[in-house]
Structures are given as C-alpha cells and as structure tokens.
PDB file of C-alpha atoms and ligand atoms in Angstrom:
ATOM      1  CA  MET A  24     -32.309  12.084 -20.321  1.00 55.00           C
ATOM      2  CA  SER A  25     -29.869  13.651 -17.854  1.00 62.00           C
ATOM      3  CA  LEU A  26     -26.465  12.280 -16.842  1.00 59.00           C
ATOM      4  CA  VAL A  27     -27.881  11.501 -13.401  1.00 57.00           C
ATOM      5  CA  ASP A  28     -30.635   9.418 -14.870  1.00 60.00           C
ATOM      6  CA  TYR A  29     -27.988   7.418 -16.686  1.00 58.00           C
ATOM      7  CA  PHE A  30     -26.265   6.556 -13.447  1.00 60.00           C
ATOM      8  CA  THR A  31     -29.258   5.887 -11.286  1.00 63.00           C
ATOM      9  CA  ARG A  32     -31.327   3.875 -13.644  1.00 73.00           C
ATOM     10  CA  LYS A  33     -31.811   0.166 -12.946  1.00 87.00           C
ATOM     11  CA  PRO A  34     -29.347  -2.016 -14.908  1.00 90.00           C
ATOM     12  CA  GLU A  35     -30.745  -4.228 -17.682  1.00 95.00           C
ATOM     13  CA  PHE A  36     -28.880  -7.147 -19.011  1.00 96.00           C
ATOM     14  CA  ASP A  37     -28.460  -9.007 -22.319  1.00 97.00           C
ATOM     15  CA  ILE A  38     -27.325 -12.612 -22.492  1.00 98.00           C
ATOM     16  CA  LEU A  39     -24.552 -12.744 -24.959  1.00 97.00           C
ATOM     17  CA  ALA A  40     -21.785 -15.116 -26.083  1.00 97.00           C
ATOM     18  CA  MET A  41     -18.750 -15.021 -23.777  1.00 97.00           C
ATOM     19  CA  GLU A  42     -15.684 -13.369 -25.397  1.00 95.00           C
ATOM     20  CA  GLU A  43     -12.101 -13.073 -24.468  1.00 96.00           C
ATOM     21  CA  ALA A  44     -12.693  -9.577 -22.934  1.00 95.00           C
ATOM     22  CA  ASP A  45     -15.383 -11.189 -20.540  1.00 96.00           C
ATOM     23  CA  CYS A  46     -12.881 -13.522 -18.998  1.00 97.00           C
ATOM     24  CA  GLN A  47     -11.307 -10.943 -16.655  1.00 97.00           C
ATOM     25  CA  PRO A  48     -14.621  -9.643 -15.040  1.00 97.00           C
ATOM     26  CA  ALA A  49     -15.948 -13.156 -15.172  1.00 98.00           C
ATOM     27  CA  ALA A  50     -12.920 -14.233 -13.039  1.00 98.00           C
ATOM     28  CA  VAL A  51     -13.485 -11.488 -10.515  1.00 97.00           C
ATOM     29  CA  LEU A  52     -17.038 -12.623 -10.206  1.00 98.00           C
ATOM     30  CA  HIS A  53     -15.936 -16.292  -9.778  1.00 98.00           C
ATOM     31  CA  ARG A  54     -13.504 -15.237  -7.000  1.00 98.00           C
ATOM     32  CA  GLN A  55     -16.465 -13.669  -5.107  1.00 97.00           C
ATOM     33  CA  ARG A  56     -18.686 -16.769  -5.450  1.00 96.00           C
ATOM     34  CA  PHE A  57     -16.398 -19.798  -5.173  1.00 95.00           C
ATOM     35  CA  ALA A  58     -13.835 -20.908  -2.656  1.00 90.00           C
ATOM     36  CA  ALA A  59     -11.648 -22.510  -5.357  1.00 92.00           C
ATOM     37  CA  PRO A  60     -11.989 -19.789  -8.088  1.00 97.00           C
ATOM     38  CA  TRP A  61     -10.908 -19.986 -11.678  1.00 98.00           C
ATOM     39  CA  SER A  62      -8.594 -17.399 -12.998  1.00 98.00           C
ATOM     40  CA  ASP A  63      -8.946 -15.213 -16.040  1.00 97.00           C
ATOM     41  CA  GLY A  64      -6.501 -17.562 -17.841  1.00 98.00           C
ATOM     42  CA  ASP A  65      -8.534 -20.700 -16.685  1.00 98.00           C
ATOM     43  CA  LEU A  66     -11.722 -19.261 -18.155  1.00 98.00           C
ATOM     44  CA  HIS A  67      -9.978 -18.182 -21.415  1.00 98.00           C
ATOM     45  CA  GLY A  68      -8.385 -21.644 -21.687  1.00 98.00           C
ATOM     46  CA  LEU A  69     -11.917 -23.141 -21.562  1.00 98.00           C
ATOM     47  CA  ILE A  70     -13.772 -20.826 -23.982  1.00 97.00           C
ATOM     48  CA  VAL A  71     -11.327 -21.385 -26.762  1.00 97.00           C
ATOM     49  CA  GLN A  72     -11.947 -25.095 -26.738  1.00 98.00           C
ATOM     50  CA  ALA A  73     -14.613 -25.952 -29.463  1.00 97.00           C
ATOM     51  CA  PRO A  74     -16.973 -28.030 -27.342  1.00 98.00           C
ATOM     52  CA  VAL A  75     -17.083 -25.284 -24.654  1.00 98.00           C
ATOM     53  CA  PHE A  76     -19.264 -22.259 -24.780  1.00 98.00           C
ATOM     54  CA  GLY A  77     -19.931 -19.416 -22.410  1.00 98.00           C
ATOM     55  CA  LEU A  78     -22.674 -16.978 -22.012  1.00 98.00           C
ATOM     56  CA  VAL A  79     -22.561 -13.625 -20.029  1.00 98.00           C
ATOM     57  CA  ALA A  80     -25.138 -11.303 -18.658  1.00 98.00           C
ATOM     58  CA  ARG A  81     -23.796  -7.967 -19.743  1.00 96.00           C
ATOM     59  CA  GLN A  82     -25.487  -4.693 -18.874  1.00 94.00           C
ATOM     60  CA  SER A  83     -27.128  -3.191 -21.871  1.00 93.00           C
ATOM     61  CA  ASN A  84     -28.117   0.267 -20.587  1.00 90.00           C
ATOM     62  CA  ALA A  85     -24.751   1.679 -19.425  1.00 84.00           C
ATOM     63  CA  ILE A  86     -22.944   4.606 -20.959  1.00 80.00           C
ATOM     64  CA  VAL A  87     -19.608   2.932 -20.697  1.00 77.00           C
ATOM     65  CA  LYS A  88     -18.986  -0.866 -20.811  1.00 73.00           C
ATOM     66  CA  GLY A  89     -21.646  -2.360 -18.636  1.00 79.00           C
ATOM     67  CA  VAL A  90     -21.117  -4.612 -15.662  1.00 91.00           C
ATOM     68  CA  THR A  91     -20.958  -8.397 -15.955  1.00 95.00           C
ATOM     69  CA  GLY A  92     -23.945  -9.518 -13.954  1.00 97.00           C
ATOM     70  CA  GLY A  93     -23.084 -13.240 -14.194  1.00 98.00           C
ATOM     71  CA  PHE A  94     -21.886 -15.937 -16.587  1.00 98.00           C
ATOM     72  CA  VAL A  95     -22.201 -19.652 -17.345  1.00 98.00           C
ATOM     73  CA  LEU A  96     -19.859 -22.095 -18.927  1.00 98.00           C
ATOM     74  CA  SER A  97     -20.980 -25.309 -20.543  1.00 98.00           C
ATOM     75  CA  ARG A  98     -19.469 -28.084 -22.602  1.00 98.00           C
ATOM     76  CA  ALA A  99     -21.468 -30.089 -25.205  1.00 98.00           C
ATOM     77  CA  VAL A 100     -19.980 -33.378 -26.633  1.00 98.00           C
ATOM     78  CA  LEU A 101     -22.073 -35.451 -28.925  1.00 96.00           C
ATOM     79  CA  ASP A 102     -25.535 -35.726 -27.339  1.00 97.00           C
ATOM     80  CA  GLU A 103     -24.590 -34.697 -23.784  1.00 98.00           C
ATOM     81  CA  ALA A 104     -23.932 -31.313 -22.373  1.00 98.00           C
ATOM     82  CA  GLU A 105     -22.732 -30.337 -18.903  1.00 98.00           C
ATOM     83  CA  ILE A 106     -22.662 -27.183 -16.887  1.00 98.00           C
ATOM     84  CA  LEU A 107     -19.061 -26.360 -15.939  1.00 98.00           C
ATOM     85  CA  THR A 108     -19.833 -23.392 -13.755  1.00 98.00           C
ATOM     86  CA  ILE A 109     -22.398 -20.622 -13.275  1.00 98.00           C
ATOM     87  CA  CYS A 110     -22.388 -17.592 -10.983  1.00 98.00           C
ATOM     88  CA  VAL A 111     -24.223 -14.363 -10.629  1.00 98.00           C
ATOM     89  CA  ASP A 112     -23.068 -11.136  -8.999  1.00 97.00           C
ATOM     90  CA  PRO A 113     -24.626 -11.083  -5.522  1.00 96.00           C
ATOM     91  CA  ARG A 114     -25.812  -7.425  -6.179  1.00 95.00           C
ATOM     92  CA  TYR A 115     -28.104  -8.955  -8.812  1.00 96.00           C
ATOM     93  CA  ALA A 116     -29.091 -12.116  -7.123  1.00 97.00           C
ATOM     94  CA  ARG A 117     -32.630 -13.333  -7.462  1.00 97.00           C
ATOM     95  CA  THR A 118     -33.385 -11.048 -10.399  1.00 97.00           C
ATOM     96  CA  GLY A 119     -33.626 -13.807 -12.839  1.00 98.00           C
ATOM     97  CA  LEU A 120     -30.033 -13.742 -14.350  1.00 98.00           C
ATOM     98  CA  GLY A 121     -29.226 -17.285 -13.257  1.00 98.00           C
ATOM     99  CA  TRP A 122     -32.479 -18.509 -14.791  1.00 98.00           C
ATOM    100  CA  ARG A 123     -31.816 -16.634 -18.031  1.00 98.00           C
ATOM    101  CA  LEU A 124     -28.211 -17.826 -18.274  1.00 98.00           C
ATOM    102  CA  MET A 125     -29.335 -21.461 -17.789  1.00 98.00           C
ATOM    103  CA  GLN A 126     -32.063 -21.100 -20.371  1.00 98.00           C
ATOM    104  CA  GLY A 127     -29.570 -19.713 -22.758  1.00 98.00           C
ATOM    105  CA  ALA A 128     -27.063 -22.547 -22.066  1.00 98.00           C
ATOM    106  CA  GLN A 129     -29.814 -25.169 -22.557  1.00 98.00           C
ATOM    107  CA  ARG A 130     -30.747 -23.566 -25.895  1.00 98.00           C
ATOM    108  CA  GLU A 131     -27.131 -23.433 -27.166  1.00 98.00           C
ATOM    109  CA  ALA A 132     -26.477 -26.971 -26.045  1.00 98.00           C
ATOM    110  CA  LEU A 133     -29.610 -28.184 -27.902  1.00 98.00           C
ATOM    111  CA  SER A 134     -28.529 -26.348 -31.030  1.00 98.00           C
ATOM    112  CA  ARG A 135     -25.184 -28.156 -30.792  1.00 98.00           C
ATOM    113  CA  GLY A 136     -26.844 -31.433 -30.865  1.00 97.00           C
ATOM    114  CA  ALA A 137     -27.165 -32.288 -27.138  1.00 98.00           C
ATOM    115  CA  ALA A 138     -30.187 -34.268 -25.881  1.00 98.00           C
ATOM    116  CA  SER A 139     -29.549 -33.960 -22.192  1.00 98.00           C
ATOM    117  CA  MET A 140     -27.641 -31.799 -19.819  1.00 98.00           C
ATOM    118  CA  PHE A 141     -25.787 -32.716 -16.609  1.00 98.00           C
ATOM    119  CA  LEU A 142     -24.455 -30.711 -13.695  1.00 98.00           C
ATOM    120  CA  GLU A 143     -23.039 -31.295 -10.323  1.00 98.00           C
ATOM    121  CA  VAL A 144     -24.138 -29.367  -7.207  1.00 98.00           C
ATOM    122  CA  ASP A 145     -23.421 -29.231  -3.531  1.00 97.00           C
ATOM    123  CA  GLU A 146     -26.452 -30.660  -1.656  1.00 97.00           C
ATOM    124  CA  ALA A 147     -26.032 -27.612   0.729  1.00 95.00           C
ATOM    125  CA  ASN A 148     -26.398 -25.002  -2.035  1.00 97.00           C
ATOM    126  CA  VAL A 149     -29.941 -24.049  -1.475  1.00 98.00           C
ATOM    127  CA  ALA A 150     -30.079 -21.373  -4.216  1.00 98.00           C
ATOM    128  CA  ALA A 151     -28.521 -23.457  -6.946  1.00 98.00           C
ATOM    129  CA  LEU A 152     -30.603 -26.526  -6.099  1.00 98.00           C
ATOM    130  CA  ALA A 153     -33.788 -24.516  -6.271  1.00 98.00           C
ATOM    131  CA  LEU A 154     -32.792 -23.033  -9.540  1.00 98.00           C
ATOM    132  CA  TYR A 155     -31.967 -26.402 -11.091  1.00 98.00           C
ATOM    133  CA  ARG A 156     -35.128 -28.070  -9.786  1.00 98.00           C
ATOM    134  CA  LYS A 157     -37.214 -25.231 -11.126  1.00 98.00           C
ATOM    135  CA  LEU A 158     -35.570 -25.801 -14.534  1.00 98.00           C
ATOM    136  CA  GLY A 159     -36.555 -29.474 -14.371  1.00 98.00           C
ATOM    137  CA  PHE A 160     -33.201 -31.079 -13.395  1.00 98.00           C
ATOM    138  CA  GLU A 161     -33.449 -34.254 -11.426  1.00 98.00           C
ATOM    139  CA  LYS A 162     -31.040 -36.061  -9.268  1.00 98.00           C
ATOM    140  CA  VAL A 163     -29.433 -39.050 -10.984  1.00 98.00           C
ATOM    141  CA  GLY A 164     -26.402 -39.646  -8.729  1.00 98.00           C
ATOM    142  CA  GLU A 165     -24.639 -38.678  -5.605  1.00 98.00           C
ATOM    143  CA  ARG A 166     -20.980 -38.338  -4.502  1.00 96.00           C
ATOM    144  CA  ARG A 167     -20.891 -38.652  -0.750  1.00 96.00           C
ATOM    145  CA  GLY A 168     -18.607 -36.326   1.153  1.00 95.00           C
ATOM    146  CA  TYR A 169     -17.408 -34.626  -2.114  1.00 95.00           C
ATOM    147  CA  TYR A 170     -17.367 -31.088  -0.756  1.00 93.00           C
ATOM    148  CA  GLN A 171     -15.895 -29.688   2.551  1.00 91.00           C
ATOM    149  CA  ASP A 172     -16.770 -26.326   3.995  1.00 87.00           C
ATOM    150  CA  ALA A 173     -14.459 -24.114   6.143  1.00 85.00           C
ATOM    151  CA  THR A 174     -15.579 -25.852   9.248  1.00 92.00           C
ATOM    152  CA  GLY A 175     -14.640 -29.270   7.870  1.00 92.00           C
ATOM    153  CA  ARG A 176     -18.222 -30.341   7.413  1.00 93.00           C
ATOM    154  CA  ARG A 177     -18.659 -32.561   4.381  1.00 96.00           C
ATOM    155  CA  THR A 178     -21.631 -32.567   2.023  1.00 96.00           C
ATOM    156  CA  ALA A 179     -22.431 -34.615  -1.012  1.00 97.00           C
ATOM    157  CA  ALA A 180     -22.241 -33.560  -4.611  1.00 97.00           C
ATOM    158  CA  LEU A 181     -25.548 -34.254  -6.345  1.00 98.00           C
ATOM    159  CA  VAL A 182     -25.390 -35.179 -10.082  1.00 98.00           C
ATOM    160  CA  MET A 183     -28.436 -33.863 -11.846  1.00 98.00           C
ATOM    161  CA  ARG A 184     -29.786 -34.295 -15.408  1.00 98.00           C
ATOM    162  CA  ARG A 185     -32.532 -33.068 -17.558  1.00 98.00           C
ATOM    163  CA  ASP A 186     -33.772 -33.842 -21.151  1.00 98.00           C
ATOM    164  CA  LEU A 187     -33.292 -30.892 -23.467  1.00 98.00           C
ATOM    165  CA  ARG A 188     -35.488 -32.332 -26.195  1.00 93.00           C
TER     166      ARG A 188
HETATM  167  C1  LIG B 201     -27.221 -20.209  -8.027  1.00 74.78           C
HETATM  168  C2  LIG B 201     -27.225 -18.775  -8.672  1.00 74.78           C
HETATM  169  C3  LIG B 201     -26.535 -18.865  -9.969  1.00 74.78           C
HETATM  170  C4  LIG B 201     -28.715 -18.384  -8.829  1.00 74.78           C
HETATM  171  O1  LIG B 201     -28.698 -17.166  -9.658  1.00 74.78           O
HETATM  172  P1  LIG B 201     -29.871 -16.000  -9.472  1.00 74.78           P
HETATM  173  O2  LIG B 201     -29.597 -15.113 -10.582  1.00 74.78           O
HETATM  174  O3  LIG B 201     -29.752 -15.376  -8.101  1.00 74.78           O
HETATM  175  O4  LIG B 201     -31.110 -16.896  -9.547  1.00 74.78           O
HETATM  176  P2  LIG B 201     -32.526 -16.402 -10.314  1.00 74.78           P
HETATM  177  O5  LIG B 201     -32.793 -14.999  -9.821  1.00 74.78           O
HETATM  178  O6  LIG B 201     -32.453 -16.600 -11.717  1.00 74.78           O
HETATM  179  O7  LIG B 201     -33.528 -17.458  -9.642  1.00 74.78           O
HETATM  180  C5  LIG B 201     -34.256 -18.358 -10.318  1.00 74.78           C
HETATM  181  C6  LIG B 201     -34.955 -19.297  -9.331  1.00 74.78           C
HETATM  182  O8  LIG B 201     -33.924 -20.020  -8.694  1.00 74.78           O
HETATM  183  C7  LIG B 201     -34.359 -20.153  -7.255  1.00 74.78           C
HETATM  184  N1  LIG B 201     -33.436 -19.458  -6.407  1.00 74.78           N
HETATM  185  C8  LIG B 201     -32.476 -18.586  -6.687  1.00 74.78           C
HETATM  186  N2  LIG B 201     -31.858 -18.118  -5.548  1.00 74.78           N
HETATM  187  C9  LIG B 201     -32.491 -18.720  -4.564  1.00 74.78           C
HETATM  188  C10 LIG B 201     -32.384 -18.587  -3.098  1.00 74.78           C
HETATM  189  N3  LIG B 201     -31.339 -17.763  -2.574  1.00 74.78           N
HETATM  190  N4  LIG B 201     -33.077 -19.319  -2.379  1.00 74.78           N
HETATM  191  C11 LIG B 201     -34.143 -20.114  -2.890  1.00 74.78           C
HETATM  192  N5  LIG B 201     -34.301 -20.271  -4.175  1.00 74.78           N
HETATM  193  C12 LIG B 201     -33.535 -19.510  -4.979  1.00 74.78           C
HETATM  194  C13 LIG B 201     -35.773 -19.620  -7.178  1.00 74.78           C
HETATM  195  O9  LIG B 201     -36.637 -20.683  -7.573  1.00 74.78           O
HETATM  196  C14 LIG B 201     -35.820 -18.554  -8.245  1.00 74.78           C
HETATM  197  O10 LIG B 201     -37.017 -18.300  -8.756  1.00 74.78           O
HETATM  198  P3  LIG B 201     -37.928 -17.159  -8.029  1.00 74.78           P
HETATM  199  O11 LIG B 201     -36.973 -15.935  -7.704  1.00 74.78           O
HETATM  200  O12 LIG B 201     -38.923 -16.786  -9.137  1.00 74.78           O
HETATM  201  O13 LIG B 201     -38.346 -17.812  -6.820  1.00 74.78           O
HETATM  202  C15 LIG B 201     -26.476 -17.818  -7.670  1.00 74.78           C
HETATM  203  O14 LIG B 201     -27.177 -17.812  -6.495  1.00 74.78           O
HETATM  204  C16 LIG B 201     -25.087 -17.974  -7.540  1.00 74.78           C
HETATM  205  O15 LIG B 201     -24.230 -17.359  -8.300  1.00 74.78           O
HETATM  206  N6  LIG B 201     -24.558 -18.629  -6.540  1.00 74.78           N
HETATM  207  C17 LIG B 201     -23.165 -18.759  -6.218  1.00 74.78           C
HETATM  208  C18 LIG B 201     -22.440 -19.743  -7.252  1.00 74.78           C
HETATM  209  C19 LIG B 201     -23.089 -21.087  -7.253  1.00 74.78           C
HETATM  210  O16 LIG B 201     -23.398 -21.552  -6.181  1.00 74.78           O
HETATM  211  N7  LIG B 201     -23.214 -21.538  -8.544  1.00 74.78           N
HETATM  212  C20 LIG B 201     -23.798 -22.914  -8.680  1.00 74.78           C
HETATM  213  C21 LIG B 201     -22.729 -24.003  -8.463  1.00 74.78           C
HETATM  214  S1  LIG B 201     -23.462 -25.642  -8.834  1.00 74.78           S
END
C-alpha cells in the first residue's frame, strides 16, 4: 500500500477504554460540541474516579496516533448507571460512532452491576433524542426551562431511562 493510500483511506474506529492520554483530544472535541465545555483536567478528574468509566472511538487504521472520533463518559453506582456526556466529532457524525459508544457504555455498565441507565437530554437536541430513542430509552421525567440557548429561548431537560437487563 502506498503512502497516499494511507492518508486517503476512510478512517475506521475501535471503541476502547478512555485513558489519561485521551483526555486532551476529548476536551478539544467537547469544546466543539458543547456551550459549557469540560476541560482536559475536568475529564481526567472524572475518569480517575472508580465509579466513572469512559470509552473513546479511536482511529485504528492510521499510521501515527489516530484521531479521536468521539467519546462517552458514564458513572455506574450500585444498580444504576448514568451517561455523563457523549459527543462525536462532526466530521464523523451519523456514521454510527454515537451508537457504538452508547452500546459499549451500556455493556460496561451492565458488567459493573447496573440494571438501568439514565441520562438527561435537551428536548431540542434532535440528533441525541433520536439516538437515545433508537436505543430504547424512554422519558421518565422533565425539568422545565432547564436549558437556555444563545437567543434566550428556554427548553426542557428530559430525563430518560432504559433497562439494561
Ligand atoms: C448525539 C450524537 C452523539 C450522535 O452521534 P452520531 O455518531 O452522529 O450518531 P450515530 O451515527 O451513531 O446515529 C445513530 C442513530 O441516531 C439517530 N441520529 C443521529 N444523528 C441524527 C440526526 N442528526 N438527526 C436525526 N437522527 C439522528 C439516528 O437514528 C441514527 O441512526 P441512523 O443513522 O441509522 O438513522 C452527536 O450528534 C453529537 O455528538 N452531538 C453533539 C453532542 C450532544 O448533543 N451530545 C448529547 C448530549 S445529551
């Protein structure tokens, strides 16, 4: 295979446990996708906590260290798990990474003893809502006016849940 082939081929991703070295690229991604982003230090402070785990989508077919296509952070305590955050690089949106990260998080939470998983999502977040509904999450609560966008418009946070067993 020529060098050009290496640089032009379509990236492929593995879903792997998030490590310290992933926090910096993950923070860059978080900044792109959230108005109130979490820093490298914030992410590191979370993944060192025993109940918290992270998964990253890391490019597997790169010559040098592959790009971070997305990541998810979750916390599992006793029989309940929650999604703390998830984001995918917009360059790889709608290629299945969000789905794979969520499947991985659900599997890991189950293996840690969780029976159900919770998350919170802005009712205006069409992509995330569609992903969660497709995974089988259902609305179990609502916090009215929880989010506010740049124009001042307020939207509700939906609390969603699904059984893992
Ligand atoms: C939500 C997010 C993680 C989805 O990641 P993704 O990798 O693009 O999603 P996937 O490719 O795995 O999509 C899986 C399914 O989710 C739904 N979906 C994803 N993006 C969608 C969109 N823009 N519009 C409608 N449905 C969408 C579809 O059902 C899709 O299945 P399909 O492609 O077979 O129709 C991504 O859009 C993101 O990072 N958003 C910004 C951060 C964010 O909002 N995080 C969630 C906070 S609660």
